[in-house]
Short mmCIF file of C-alpha atoms in Angstrom, two decimals:
data_model
loop_
_atom_site.label_atom_id
_atom_site.label_comp_id
_atom_site.label_asym_id
_atom_site.label_seq_id
_atom_site.Cartn_x
_atom_site.Cartn_y
_atom_site.Cartn_z
CA MET A 513 -59.94 -79.77 -66.41
CA SER A 514 -62.78 -77.36 -65.51
CA PHE A 515 -64.39 -76.75 -62.13
CA THR A 516 -67.96 -75.81 -61.32
CA SER A 517 -68.67 -72.85 -59.06
CA ASP A 518 -69.68 -75.26 -56.25
CA GLN A 519 -66.38 -77.13 -56.55
CA ILE A 520 -64.40 -73.89 -56.43
CA PHE A 521 -66.41 -72.78 -53.37
CA ASP A 522 -65.83 -76.14 -51.64
CA ARG A 523 -62.12 -75.99 -52.43
CA ASN A 524 -61.75 -72.50 -50.97
CA LYS A 525 -63.82 -73.50 -47.95
CA LEU A 526 -61.54 -76.49 -47.36
CA LYS A 527 -58.44 -74.28 -47.54
CA THR A 528 -59.99 -71.86 -45.05
CA GLN A 529 -60.78 -74.74 -42.69
CA ILE A 530 -57.20 -76.01 -42.96
CA ALA A 531 -55.89 -72.55 -42.11
CA ASN A 532 -58.24 -72.35 -39.13
CA TRP A 533 -57.17 -75.79 -37.89
CA ARG A 534 -53.55 -74.70 -38.09
CA PHE A 535 -54.36 -71.65 -36.01
CA PHE A 536 -56.10 -73.73 -33.31
CA ALA A 537 -53.27 -76.27 -33.34
CA LEU A 538 -50.82 -73.41 -32.81
CA LEU A 539 -52.95 -72.04 -29.99
CA ALA A 540 -53.02 -75.48 -28.36
CA LEU A 541 -49.23 -75.65 -28.61
CA ILE A 542 -48.95 -72.26 -26.89
CA LEU A 543 -51.19 -73.45 -24.05
CA LEU A 544 -49.14 -76.64 -23.71
CA LEU A 545 -45.87 -74.72 -23.54
CA TRP A 546 -47.42 -72.33 -21.04
CA SER A 547 -48.37 -75.24 -18.80
CA LEU A 548 -44.84 -76.64 -19.04
CA PHE A 549 -42.81 -73.45 -18.69
CA GLY A 550 -45.13 -70.64 -17.68
CA ASN A 551 -44.95 -71.27 -13.95
CA LYS A 552 -41.19 -71.71 -14.05
CA ALA A 553 -40.77 -68.35 -15.72
CA ASN A 554 -42.62 -66.62 -12.91
CA ILE A 555 -40.99 -68.15 -9.86
CA SER A 556 -40.74 -65.33 -7.38
CA SER A 557 -37.78 -64.65 -5.15
CA PRO A 558 -38.01 -65.35 -1.40
CA SER A 559 -39.38 -62.58 0.78
CA LYS A 560 -35.88 -61.90 2.10
CA TYR A 561 -32.70 -62.97 0.36
CA ILE A 562 -29.08 -62.24 -0.51
CA ALA A 563 -28.70 -61.17 -4.14
CA ARG A 564 -25.83 -62.50 -6.23
CA VAL A 565 -24.75 -60.69 -9.42
CA GLN A 566 -22.03 -61.37 -11.97
CA LEU A 567 -19.78 -58.63 -13.34
CA GLU A 568 -17.83 -60.19 -16.18
CA GLY A 569 -15.77 -59.17 -19.18
CA ILE A 570 -14.86 -55.66 -20.27
CA ILE A 571 -16.66 -53.11 -18.10
CA MET A 572 -18.15 -50.35 -20.20
CA ASP A 573 -20.92 -47.91 -19.36
CA ASP A 574 -24.16 -49.91 -19.40
CA HIS A 575 -27.53 -48.26 -18.82
CA GLU A 576 -29.42 -51.52 -18.20
CA ARG A 577 -26.80 -52.68 -15.69
CA ASN A 578 -26.97 -49.35 -13.87
CA LEU A 579 -30.76 -49.61 -13.64
CA ALA A 580 -30.56 -53.20 -12.39
CA LEU A 581 -28.16 -52.17 -9.62
CA LYS A 582 -30.43 -49.26 -8.71
CA GLU A 583 -33.36 -51.67 -8.39
CA LEU A 584 -31.31 -53.83 -6.03
CA ALA A 585 -30.63 -50.79 -3.89
CA ASN A 586 -34.35 -50.04 -3.64
CA ASP A 587 -35.52 -53.65 -3.18
CA LYS A 588 -36.30 -54.06 0.53
CA ASN A 589 -36.32 -57.84 0.18
CA VAL A 590 -32.63 -57.81 -0.74
CA LYS A 591 -30.76 -57.83 2.57
CA ALA A 592 -27.24 -58.03 1.12
CA LEU A 593 -25.43 -58.19 -2.19
CA ILE A 594 -22.60 -60.45 -3.33
CA VAL A 595 -20.85 -59.24 -6.49
CA HIS A 596 -18.75 -61.77 -8.37
CA ILE A 597 -16.18 -59.92 -10.46
CA ASN A 598 -14.22 -61.48 -13.30
CA SER A 599 -12.95 -58.60 -15.43
CA PRO A 600 -9.62 -57.36 -16.78
CA GLY A 601 -10.91 -53.78 -16.77
CA GLY A 602 -12.73 -51.49 -19.12
CA SER A 603 -13.55 -47.83 -19.54
CA PHE A 604 -12.95 -45.32 -16.78
CA VAL A 605 -16.59 -44.20 -16.71
CA GLY A 606 -17.82 -47.80 -16.82
CA GLY A 607 -15.79 -48.67 -13.71
CA GLN A 608 -16.84 -45.47 -11.96
CA ASN A 609 -20.52 -46.09 -12.58
CA VAL A 610 -20.31 -49.58 -11.07
CA PHE A 611 -18.36 -48.17 -8.11
CA TYR A 612 -20.96 -45.47 -7.39
CA ALA A 613 -23.84 -47.90 -7.88
CA LEU A 614 -22.34 -50.28 -5.32
CA ARG A 615 -21.79 -47.42 -2.89
CA LYS A 616 -25.46 -46.44 -3.17
CA ILE A 617 -26.45 -50.03 -2.47
CA ALA A 618 -24.03 -50.12 0.47
CA ASP A 619 -25.84 -47.13 1.98
CA LYS A 620 -28.80 -49.46 2.52
CA LYS A 621 -27.37 -52.98 2.80
CA PRO A 622 -23.98 -54.75 2.96
CA VAL A 623 -22.10 -55.37 -0.29
CA VAL A 624 -19.37 -58.00 -0.70
CA ALA A 625 -17.13 -58.30 -3.76
CA VAL A 626 -15.80 -61.75 -4.63
CA MET A 627 -13.02 -61.67 -7.20
CA GLY A 628 -12.66 -64.51 -9.67
CA GLU A 629 -9.68 -65.21 -11.91
CA ILE A 630 -9.08 -61.54 -12.59
CA ALA A 631 -10.40 -58.23 -11.23
CA ALA A 632 -7.88 -55.69 -12.43
CA SER A 633 -7.95 -52.00 -13.37
CA GLY A 634 -11.64 -51.18 -13.91
CA GLY A 635 -12.48 -54.51 -12.29
CA TYR A 636 -10.62 -53.42 -9.18
CA MET A 637 -12.19 -49.96 -9.31
CA SER A 638 -15.60 -51.65 -9.27
CA ALA A 639 -14.62 -53.94 -6.39
CA ILE A 640 -13.63 -51.12 -4.04
CA GLY A 641 -17.25 -50.00 -4.13
CA ALA A 642 -18.02 -52.97 -1.88
CA ASP A 643 -17.83 -53.02 1.92
CA HIS A 644 -15.74 -56.19 1.93
CA ILE A 645 -13.47 -57.60 -0.79
CA LEU A 646 -12.42 -61.23 -1.15
CA ALA A 647 -10.09 -62.89 -3.64
CA ARG A 648 -8.39 -66.24 -4.12
CA GLU A 649 -4.64 -66.52 -3.69
CA GLY A 650 -4.23 -66.84 -7.45
CA THR A 651 -6.61 -64.06 -8.42
CA LEU A 652 -5.00 -61.34 -10.54
CA THR A 653 -5.96 -57.86 -9.37
CA GLY A 654 -4.58 -54.37 -8.94
CA SER A 655 -3.33 -52.79 -12.19
CA ILE A 656 -4.18 -49.37 -10.77
CA GLY A 657 -3.48 -46.98 -13.60
CA ILE A 658 -4.75 -45.36 -16.77
CA LEU A 659 -3.94 -46.43 -20.31
CA LEU A 660 -4.48 -44.58 -23.56
CA LYS A 661 -3.32 -46.18 -26.80
CA SER A 662 -2.64 -44.35 -30.04
CA PHE A 663 -0.78 -45.17 -33.21
CA GLU A 664 0.90 -43.22 -35.97
CA VAL A 665 1.05 -44.18 -39.67
CA THR A 666 2.60 -41.06 -41.17
CA GLU A 667 5.67 -42.87 -42.53
CA LEU A 668 3.55 -45.65 -44.01
CA ALA A 669 1.24 -43.07 -45.60
CA GLU A 670 4.22 -41.28 -47.15
CA ARG A 671 5.49 -44.54 -48.66
CA LEU A 672 2.07 -45.09 -50.18
CA GLY A 673 1.95 -41.54 -51.48
CA VAL A 674 -0.91 -40.59 -49.19
CA LYS A 675 -0.92 -37.17 -47.60
CA LEU A 676 -3.78 -36.13 -45.35
CA GLN A 677 -4.61 -32.45 -45.13
CA THR A 678 -6.36 -31.49 -41.89
CA LEU A 679 -7.84 -28.08 -41.12
CA LYS A 680 -8.84 -27.43 -37.52
CA THR A 681 -9.18 -24.62 -35.02
CA SER A 682 -6.39 -25.88 -32.76
CA ILE A 683 -3.61 -28.44 -32.69
CA TYR A 684 -5.46 -30.11 -29.81
CA LYS A 685 -8.61 -30.75 -31.85
CA ALA A 686 -9.06 -34.42 -32.84
CA SER A 687 -5.64 -35.31 -31.46
CA PRO A 688 -3.85 -37.63 -31.26
CA ASN A 689 -4.37 -38.35 -34.95
CA PRO A 690 -2.70 -41.41 -36.52
CA PHE A 691 -2.10 -39.44 -39.73
CA GLU A 692 -0.18 -36.67 -37.97
CA LYS A 693 3.00 -36.65 -35.96
CA MET A 694 2.07 -35.81 -32.40
CA PRO A 695 3.23 -32.29 -31.46
CA LEU A 696 4.87 -31.93 -28.06
CA GLU A 697 1.99 -29.71 -26.89
CA VAL A 698 -0.53 -32.44 -27.72
CA LYS A 699 1.56 -35.10 -26.01
CA ASN A 700 1.76 -32.98 -22.86
CA ALA A 701 -2.00 -32.34 -22.96
CA VAL A 702 -2.75 -36.05 -23.30
CA GLU A 703 -0.40 -36.87 -20.45
CA ASP A 704 -2.14 -34.24 -18.30
CA THR A 705 -5.49 -35.86 -19.04
CA ILE A 706 -4.14 -39.30 -18.15
CA GLN A 707 -2.58 -38.01 -14.94
CA ASP A 708 -5.79 -36.27 -13.88
CA SER A 709 -7.79 -39.48 -14.36
CA PHE A 710 -5.10 -41.41 -12.50
CA GLU A 711 -5.36 -39.07 -9.52
CA VAL A 712 -9.12 -39.63 -9.44
CA PHE A 713 -8.49 -43.40 -9.38
CA LEU A 714 -5.88 -43.00 -6.63
CA ASN A 715 -8.24 -40.91 -4.51
CA MET A 716 -10.95 -43.54 -4.86
CA VAL A 717 -8.57 -46.28 -3.70
CA GLN A 718 -7.20 -44.21 -0.84
CA GLU A 719 -10.67 -43.25 0.37
CA ARG A 720 -11.97 -46.82 0.33
CA ARG A 721 -8.87 -48.77 1.37
CA LYS A 722 -7.36 -46.28 3.85
CA ILE A 723 -3.83 -46.88 2.56
CA GLU A 724 -1.18 -44.29 3.39
CA SER A 725 -0.45 -41.95 0.50
CA ASP A 726 3.26 -42.84 0.14
CA LYS A 727 2.55 -46.56 0.30
CA LEU A 728 -0.28 -46.28 -2.20
CA LYS A 729 1.91 -44.44 -4.72
CA THR A 730 4.34 -47.35 -4.54
CA ILE A 731 1.59 -49.94 -4.98
CA ALA A 732 -0.37 -48.08 -7.64
CA ASN A 733 2.25 -48.38 -10.36
CA GLY A 734 0.16 -50.29 -12.86
CA ARG A 735 1.34 -53.68 -11.60
CA VAL A 736 -0.91 -56.70 -11.43
CA TYR A 737 -0.87 -58.48 -8.06
CA THR A 738 -1.92 -61.92 -6.95
CA GLY A 739 -4.71 -62.16 -4.42
CA ARG A 740 -2.19 -63.01 -1.73
CA GLN A 741 -0.08 -59.95 -2.55
CA ALA A 742 -3.19 -57.76 -2.70
CA PHE A 743 -4.17 -58.93 0.78
CA GLU A 744 -0.66 -58.15 2.07
CA TYR A 745 -0.82 -54.63 0.59
CA GLY A 746 -4.30 -53.94 1.90
CA LEU A 747 -5.97 -53.84 -1.51
CA ILE A 748 -8.47 -56.49 -0.39
CA ASP A 749 -9.85 -57.57 2.99
CA ALA A 750 -9.45 -61.34 3.00
CA LEU A 751 -8.71 -64.44 0.96
CA GLY A 752 -11.68 -66.59 0.06
CA GLY A 753 -14.78 -66.97 -2.06
CA GLU A 754 -18.56 -66.93 -1.68
CA ASP A 755 -18.60 -69.15 1.41
CA GLU A 756 -16.34 -66.68 3.19
CA ALA A 757 -18.53 -63.82 1.95
CA ILE A 758 -21.61 -65.44 3.48
CA ALA A 759 -19.68 -66.11 6.69
CA TRP A 760 -18.66 -62.43 6.88
CA LEU A 761 -22.26 -61.33 6.39
CA ALA A 762 -23.35 -63.62 9.21
CA LYS A 763 -20.59 -62.62 11.62
CA ASP A 764 -20.21 -58.90 10.96
CA LYS A 765 -23.67 -57.95 9.69
CA ASP A 766 -25.86 -60.55 11.45
CA ILE A 767 -27.37 -61.66 8.15
CA LYS A 768 -27.92 -65.39 8.57
CA GLY A 769 -29.85 -68.22 6.99
CA LEU A 770 -30.97 -66.37 3.87
CA GLU A 771 -31.07 -67.91 0.43
CA VAL A 772 -28.62 -66.56 -2.15
CA VAL A 773 -30.52 -65.73 -5.34
CA ASP A 774 -28.98 -64.99 -8.74
CA VAL A 775 -30.01 -61.64 -10.20
CA SER A 776 -29.12 -60.75 -13.78
CA LEU A 777 -27.60 -57.36 -14.58
CA VAL A 778 -28.78 -57.65 -18.18
CA LYS A 779 -32.34 -57.67 -19.43
CA GLN A 780 -33.61 -61.23 -19.44
CA THR A 781 -36.37 -62.59 -21.65
CA SER A 782 -38.47 -65.27 -19.96
CA ARG A 783 -39.15 -68.56 -21.68
CA LEU A 784 -42.77 -67.56 -22.13
CA GLU A 785 -41.80 -64.25 -23.77
CA LYS A 786 -39.45 -66.10 -26.13
CA ILE A 787 -42.22 -68.59 -26.96
CA LEU A 788 -44.76 -65.85 -27.58
CA ASP A 789 -42.33 -63.89 -29.75
CA SER A 790 -41.55 -66.97 -31.82
CA THR A 791 -45.23 -67.88 -32.01
CA ALA A 792 -46.18 -64.40 -33.19
CA THR A 793 -43.66 -64.69 -36.02
CA ILE A 794 -44.84 -68.16 -37.00
CA PHE A 795 -48.50 -67.13 -36.89
CA SER A 796 -47.80 -64.05 -38.98
CA ASN A 797 -46.15 -66.17 -41.65
CA LEU A 798 -48.87 -68.81 -41.42
CA LYS A 799 -51.63 -66.22 -41.74
CA TYR A 800 -49.99 -64.75 -44.82
CA THR A 801 -49.67 -68.20 -46.38
CA ALA A 802 -53.25 -69.16 -45.51
CA ASN A 803 -54.68 -65.97 -46.97
CA THR A 804 -52.68 -66.47 -50.10
CA MET A 805 -54.05 -70.00 -50.45
CA VAL A 806 -57.65 -68.88 -50.00
CA LEU A 807 -57.31 -66.12 -52.59
CA GLN A 808 -55.86 -68.40 -55.25
#
């Protein structure tokens, strides 16, 4: 079947019109979604409020979280901060960075830590950055100590006929190494490192909780304590949750009647941004398809 030049022109024109209609339909969809969700994505916080943040899971060093906490410190509309902590621990530096960030916030406004099911080790280190610490009776906390895990597979390697040759400037370099038996000198060096970090942790607890040195050494043995035990030992200030945190802010800091607003410590993408991102991808694919059709 043959086509005249006019028929080919009309066919290509029709395909172009279809592509254009698809574009305008897509644009109309964007405007509709904007009207439905755009305003919700831009709801502003009250002029003055209490910020609520969640610190959950393994606490590692997190640049975005550190920036978010810094913004809370500088936000004059935030009159207090409630930190909900539910974490079994994490890295030493991760816990320290949260601790110091909370202390900087506390220089400008009250900070309350509310422990959830668990706030141990690095979770506890983070909590002591607050001015006031609350936990439930069944909360698991404490675990003040440092842990470094290593493994050795030299015997297994020998059975498999594998022998690793390592050349290095010192026995301390890249040690402990699972393919080498740990020399006594390396073991002592690792233990010194662990002890030094432990002393830093102890000093942080002693400075913030004002617990006598001898008593603290007894408590800080790596044990996990219930919230009730932690209160008895002075590791926390009171038993309770967010209601008690708000009551403390009202009674001790004269911060009353303010709305508590959730603030994310991770970068959030608004609904509109998600829609626009998805739309851009769809339009890009559609444009490619339309152009291909026209050029056929």
